[in-house]
mmCIF file of N, CA and C and ligand atoms in Angstrom:
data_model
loop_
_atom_site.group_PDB
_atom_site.id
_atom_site.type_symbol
_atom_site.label_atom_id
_atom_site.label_comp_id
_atom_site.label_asym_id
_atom_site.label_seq_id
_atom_site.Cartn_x
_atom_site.Cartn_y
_atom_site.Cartn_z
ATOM 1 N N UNK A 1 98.471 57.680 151.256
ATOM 2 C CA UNK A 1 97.619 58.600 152.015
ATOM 3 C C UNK A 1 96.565 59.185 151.085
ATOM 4 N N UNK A 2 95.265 58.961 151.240
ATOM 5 C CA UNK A 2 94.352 59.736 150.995
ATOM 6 C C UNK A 2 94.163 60.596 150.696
ATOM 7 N N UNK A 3 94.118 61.703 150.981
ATOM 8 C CA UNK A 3 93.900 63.222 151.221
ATOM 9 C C UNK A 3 95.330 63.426 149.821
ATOM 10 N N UNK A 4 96.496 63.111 150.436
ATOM 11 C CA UNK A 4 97.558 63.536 149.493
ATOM 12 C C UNK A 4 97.449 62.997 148.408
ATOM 13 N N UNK A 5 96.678 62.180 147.969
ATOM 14 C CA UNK A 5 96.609 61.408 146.466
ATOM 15 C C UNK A 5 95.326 62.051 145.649
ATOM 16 N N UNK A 6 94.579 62.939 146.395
ATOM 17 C CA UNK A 6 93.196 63.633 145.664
ATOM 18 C C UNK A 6 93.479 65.001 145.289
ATOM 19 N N UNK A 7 95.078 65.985 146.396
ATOM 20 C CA UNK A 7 95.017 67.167 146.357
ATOM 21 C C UNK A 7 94.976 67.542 145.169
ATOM 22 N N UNK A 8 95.511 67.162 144.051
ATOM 23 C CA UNK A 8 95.486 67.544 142.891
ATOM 24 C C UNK A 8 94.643 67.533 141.829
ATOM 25 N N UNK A 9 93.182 66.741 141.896
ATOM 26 C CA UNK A 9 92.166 66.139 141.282
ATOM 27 C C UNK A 9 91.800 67.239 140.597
ATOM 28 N N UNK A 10 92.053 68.438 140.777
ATOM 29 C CA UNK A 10 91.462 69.687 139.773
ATOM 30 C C UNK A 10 92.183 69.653 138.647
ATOM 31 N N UNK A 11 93.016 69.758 138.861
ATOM 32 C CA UNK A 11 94.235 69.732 137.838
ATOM 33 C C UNK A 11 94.531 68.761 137.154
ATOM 34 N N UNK A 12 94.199 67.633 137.978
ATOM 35 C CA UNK A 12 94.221 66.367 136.674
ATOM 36 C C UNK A 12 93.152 66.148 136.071
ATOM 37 N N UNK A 13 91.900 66.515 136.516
ATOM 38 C CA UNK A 13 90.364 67.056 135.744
ATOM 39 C C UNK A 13 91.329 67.548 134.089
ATOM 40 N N UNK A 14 91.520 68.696 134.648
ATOM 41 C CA UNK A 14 91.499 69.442 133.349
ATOM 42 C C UNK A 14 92.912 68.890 132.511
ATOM 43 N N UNK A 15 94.031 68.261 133.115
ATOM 44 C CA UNK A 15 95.041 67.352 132.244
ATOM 45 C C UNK A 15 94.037 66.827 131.477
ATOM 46 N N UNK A 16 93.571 65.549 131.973
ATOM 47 C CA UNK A 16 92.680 65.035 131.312
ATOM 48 C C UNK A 16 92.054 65.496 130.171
ATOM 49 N N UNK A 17 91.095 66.271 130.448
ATOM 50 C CA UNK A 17 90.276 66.969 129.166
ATOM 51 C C UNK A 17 91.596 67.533 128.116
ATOM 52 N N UNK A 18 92.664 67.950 128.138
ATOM 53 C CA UNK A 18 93.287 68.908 127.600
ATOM 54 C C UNK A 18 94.136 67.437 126.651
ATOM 55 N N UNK A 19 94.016 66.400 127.470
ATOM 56 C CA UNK A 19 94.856 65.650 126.668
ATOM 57 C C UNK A 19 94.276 64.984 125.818
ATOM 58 N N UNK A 20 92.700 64.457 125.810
ATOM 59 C CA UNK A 20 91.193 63.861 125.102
ATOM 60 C C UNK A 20 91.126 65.058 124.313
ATOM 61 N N UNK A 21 91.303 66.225 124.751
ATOM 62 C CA UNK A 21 90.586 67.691 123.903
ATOM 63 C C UNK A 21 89.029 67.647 124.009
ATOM 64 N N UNK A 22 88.757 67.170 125.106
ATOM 65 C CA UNK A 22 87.394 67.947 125.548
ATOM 66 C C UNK A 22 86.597 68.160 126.740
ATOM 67 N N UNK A 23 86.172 68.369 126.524
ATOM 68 C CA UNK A 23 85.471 69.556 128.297
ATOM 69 C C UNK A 23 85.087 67.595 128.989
ATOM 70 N N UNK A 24 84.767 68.193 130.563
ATOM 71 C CA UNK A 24 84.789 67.509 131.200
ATOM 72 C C UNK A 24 83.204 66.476 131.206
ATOM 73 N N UNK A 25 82.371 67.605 130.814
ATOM 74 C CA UNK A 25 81.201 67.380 130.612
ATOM 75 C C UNK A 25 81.050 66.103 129.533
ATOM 76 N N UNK A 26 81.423 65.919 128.746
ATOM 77 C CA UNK A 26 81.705 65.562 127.277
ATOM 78 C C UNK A 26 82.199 63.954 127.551
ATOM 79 N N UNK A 27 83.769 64.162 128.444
ATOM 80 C CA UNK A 27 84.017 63.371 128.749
ATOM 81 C C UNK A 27 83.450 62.291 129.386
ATOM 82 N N UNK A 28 82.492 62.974 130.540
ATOM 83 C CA UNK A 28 81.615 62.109 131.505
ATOM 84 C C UNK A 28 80.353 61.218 130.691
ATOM 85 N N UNK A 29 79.778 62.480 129.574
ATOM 86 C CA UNK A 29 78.965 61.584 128.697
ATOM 87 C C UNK A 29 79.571 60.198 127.636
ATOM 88 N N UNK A 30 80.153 60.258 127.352
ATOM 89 C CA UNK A 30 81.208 59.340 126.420
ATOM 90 C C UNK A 30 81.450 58.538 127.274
ATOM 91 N N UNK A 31 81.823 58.741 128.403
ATOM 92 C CA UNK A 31 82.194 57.748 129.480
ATOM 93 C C UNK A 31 80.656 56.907 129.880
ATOM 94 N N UNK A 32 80.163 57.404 129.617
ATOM 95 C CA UNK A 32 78.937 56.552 130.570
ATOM 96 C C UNK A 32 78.857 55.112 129.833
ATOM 97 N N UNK A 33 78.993 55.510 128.510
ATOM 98 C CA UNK A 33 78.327 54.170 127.420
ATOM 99 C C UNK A 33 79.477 53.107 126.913
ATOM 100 N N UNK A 34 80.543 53.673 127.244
ATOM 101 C CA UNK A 34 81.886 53.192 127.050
ATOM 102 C C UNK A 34 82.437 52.028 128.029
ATOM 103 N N UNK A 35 82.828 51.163 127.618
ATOM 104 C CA UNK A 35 83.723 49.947 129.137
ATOM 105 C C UNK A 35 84.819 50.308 129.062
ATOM 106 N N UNK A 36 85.825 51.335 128.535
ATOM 107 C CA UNK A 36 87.183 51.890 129.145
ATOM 108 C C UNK A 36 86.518 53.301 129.148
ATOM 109 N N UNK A 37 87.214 54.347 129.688
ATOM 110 C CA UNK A 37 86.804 55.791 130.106
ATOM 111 C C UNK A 37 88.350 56.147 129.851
ATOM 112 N N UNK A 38 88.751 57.587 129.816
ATOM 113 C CA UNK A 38 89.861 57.958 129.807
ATOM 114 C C UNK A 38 90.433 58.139 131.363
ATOM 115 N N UNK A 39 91.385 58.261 131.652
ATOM 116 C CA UNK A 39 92.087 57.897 133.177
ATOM 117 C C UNK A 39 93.362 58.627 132.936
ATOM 118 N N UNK A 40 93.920 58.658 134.273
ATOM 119 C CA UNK A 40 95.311 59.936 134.064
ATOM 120 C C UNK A 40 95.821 59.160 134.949
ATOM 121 N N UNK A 41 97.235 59.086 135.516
ATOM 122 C CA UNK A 41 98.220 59.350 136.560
ATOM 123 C C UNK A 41 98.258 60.337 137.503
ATOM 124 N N UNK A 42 97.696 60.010 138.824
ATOM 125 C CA UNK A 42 97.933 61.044 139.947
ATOM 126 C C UNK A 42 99.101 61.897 140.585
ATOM 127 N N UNK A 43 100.340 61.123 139.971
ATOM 128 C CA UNK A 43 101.635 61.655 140.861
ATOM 129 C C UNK A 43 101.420 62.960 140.012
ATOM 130 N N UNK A 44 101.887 63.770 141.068
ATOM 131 C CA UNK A 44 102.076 64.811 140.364
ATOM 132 C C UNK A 44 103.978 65.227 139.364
ATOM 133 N N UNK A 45 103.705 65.642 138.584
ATOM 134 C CA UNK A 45 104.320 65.902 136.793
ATOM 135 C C UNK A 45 104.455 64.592 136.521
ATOM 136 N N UNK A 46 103.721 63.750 136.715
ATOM 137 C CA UNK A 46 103.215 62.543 135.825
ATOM 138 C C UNK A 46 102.231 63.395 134.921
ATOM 139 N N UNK A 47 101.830 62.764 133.637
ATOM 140 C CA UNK A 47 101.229 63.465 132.872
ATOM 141 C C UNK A 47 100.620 62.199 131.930
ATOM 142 N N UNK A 48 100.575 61.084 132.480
ATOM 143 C CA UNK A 48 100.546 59.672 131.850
ATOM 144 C C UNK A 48 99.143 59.773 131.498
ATOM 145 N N UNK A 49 98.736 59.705 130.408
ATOM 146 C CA UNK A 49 96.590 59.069 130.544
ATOM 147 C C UNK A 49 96.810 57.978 129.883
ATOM 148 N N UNK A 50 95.705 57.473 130.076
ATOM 149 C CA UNK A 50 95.336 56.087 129.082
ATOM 150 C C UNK A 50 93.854 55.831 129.099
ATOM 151 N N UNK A 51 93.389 54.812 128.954
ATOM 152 C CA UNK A 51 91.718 54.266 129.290
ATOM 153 C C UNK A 51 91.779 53.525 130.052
ATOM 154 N N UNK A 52 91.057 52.994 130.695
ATOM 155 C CA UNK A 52 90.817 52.298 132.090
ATOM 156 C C UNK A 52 89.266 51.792 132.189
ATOM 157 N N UNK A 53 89.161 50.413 133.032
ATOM 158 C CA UNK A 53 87.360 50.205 133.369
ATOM 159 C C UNK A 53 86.976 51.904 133.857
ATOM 160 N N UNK A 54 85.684 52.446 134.323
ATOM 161 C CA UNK A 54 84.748 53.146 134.918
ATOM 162 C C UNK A 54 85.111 52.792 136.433
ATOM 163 N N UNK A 55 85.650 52.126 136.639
ATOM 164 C CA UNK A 55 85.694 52.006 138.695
ATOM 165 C C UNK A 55 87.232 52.121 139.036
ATOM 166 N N UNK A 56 87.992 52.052 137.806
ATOM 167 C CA UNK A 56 89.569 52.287 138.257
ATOM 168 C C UNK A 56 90.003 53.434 139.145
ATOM 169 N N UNK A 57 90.491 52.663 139.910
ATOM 170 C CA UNK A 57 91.117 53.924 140.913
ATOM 171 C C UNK A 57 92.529 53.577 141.206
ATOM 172 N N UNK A 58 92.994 52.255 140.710
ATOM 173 C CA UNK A 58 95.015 51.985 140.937
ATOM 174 C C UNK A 58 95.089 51.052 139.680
ATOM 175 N N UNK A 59 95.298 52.014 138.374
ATOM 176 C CA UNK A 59 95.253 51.400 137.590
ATOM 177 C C UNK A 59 96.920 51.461 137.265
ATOM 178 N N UNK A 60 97.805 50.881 136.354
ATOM 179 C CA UNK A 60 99.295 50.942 136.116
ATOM 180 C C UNK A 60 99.591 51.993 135.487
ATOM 181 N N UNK A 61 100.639 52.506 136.154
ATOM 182 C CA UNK A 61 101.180 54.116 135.108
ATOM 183 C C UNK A 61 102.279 53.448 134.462
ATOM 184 N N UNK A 62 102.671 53.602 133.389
ATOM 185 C CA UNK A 62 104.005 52.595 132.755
ATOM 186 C C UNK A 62 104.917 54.506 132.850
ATOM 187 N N UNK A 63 104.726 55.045 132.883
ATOM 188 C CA UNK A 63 105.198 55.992 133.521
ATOM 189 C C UNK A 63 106.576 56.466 134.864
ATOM 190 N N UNK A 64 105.198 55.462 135.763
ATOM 191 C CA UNK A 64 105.798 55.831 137.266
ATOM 192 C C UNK A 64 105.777 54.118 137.689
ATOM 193 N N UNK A 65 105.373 53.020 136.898
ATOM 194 C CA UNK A 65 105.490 51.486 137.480
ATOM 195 C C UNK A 65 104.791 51.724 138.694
ATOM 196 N N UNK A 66 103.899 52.223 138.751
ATOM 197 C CA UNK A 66 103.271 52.070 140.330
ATOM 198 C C UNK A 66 101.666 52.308 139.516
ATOM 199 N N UNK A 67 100.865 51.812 140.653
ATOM 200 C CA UNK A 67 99.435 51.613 140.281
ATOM 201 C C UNK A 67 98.813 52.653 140.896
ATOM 202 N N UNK A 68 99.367 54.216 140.015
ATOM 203 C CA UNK A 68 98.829 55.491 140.396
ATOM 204 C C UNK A 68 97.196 55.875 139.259
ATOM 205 N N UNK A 69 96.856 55.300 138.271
ATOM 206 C CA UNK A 69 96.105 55.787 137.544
ATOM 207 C C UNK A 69 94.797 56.010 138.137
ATOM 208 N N UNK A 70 93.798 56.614 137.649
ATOM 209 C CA UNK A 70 92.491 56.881 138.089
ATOM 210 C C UNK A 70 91.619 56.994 137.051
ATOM 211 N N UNK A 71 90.556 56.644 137.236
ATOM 212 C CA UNK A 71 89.717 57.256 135.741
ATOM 213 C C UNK A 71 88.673 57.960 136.177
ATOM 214 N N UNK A 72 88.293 58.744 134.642
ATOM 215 C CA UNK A 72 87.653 60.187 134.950
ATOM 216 C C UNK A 72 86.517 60.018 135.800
ATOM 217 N N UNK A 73 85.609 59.325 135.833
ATOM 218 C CA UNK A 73 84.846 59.145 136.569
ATOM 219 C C UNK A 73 85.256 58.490 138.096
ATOM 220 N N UNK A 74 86.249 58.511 138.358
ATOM 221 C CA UNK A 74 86.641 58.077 139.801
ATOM 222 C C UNK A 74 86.971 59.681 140.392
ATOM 223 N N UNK A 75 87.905 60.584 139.186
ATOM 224 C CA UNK A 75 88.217 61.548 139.176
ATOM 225 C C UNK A 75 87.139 62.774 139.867
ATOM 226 N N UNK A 76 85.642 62.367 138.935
ATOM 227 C CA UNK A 76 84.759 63.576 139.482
ATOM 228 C C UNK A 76 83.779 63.199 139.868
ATOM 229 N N UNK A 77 84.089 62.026 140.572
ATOM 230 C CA UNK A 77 83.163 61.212 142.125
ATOM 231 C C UNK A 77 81.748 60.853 141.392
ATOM 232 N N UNK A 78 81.950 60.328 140.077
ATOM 233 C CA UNK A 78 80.902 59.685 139.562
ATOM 234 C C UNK A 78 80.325 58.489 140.123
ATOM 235 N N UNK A 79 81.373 57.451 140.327
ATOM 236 C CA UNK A 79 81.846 56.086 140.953
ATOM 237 C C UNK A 79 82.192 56.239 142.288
HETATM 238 ZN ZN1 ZN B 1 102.585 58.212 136.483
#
């Protein structure tokens, strides 16, 4: 479901940054020039990141074995 797989996108915003150690802004620039971007796990108290292409939106959590990941720019509707 949709809706239930985004409610949390604030919060994994800032997982994200907190786990890279840097603002979101930062992230998005780095991301632009880059072919992996940093990416998180959506389930929530998953806490999984990794890198991912720029268009990932069901990337593998070795985490949760399910193809929950996202990357930051899917994250803050760059893509
Ligand atoms: Zn996960």
């Amino acid at each position: 479901m949709k809706s239930e797989r985004w409610k949390n996108k604030e919060k994994k915003i800032q997982d994200l940054c907190d786990a890279f150690g840097e603002p979101l802004e930062r992230l998005l620039k780095n991301a632009s020039w880059d072919s992996v971007v940093p990416a998180i796990c959506m389930r929530e108290g998953c806490d999984y990141t990794t890198e991912y292409e720029p268009d990932q939106d069901s990337g593998w959590c070795e985490e949760c074995g399910e193809q929950t990941v996202v990357s930051i720019l899917r994250l803050a509707g760059v893509v």
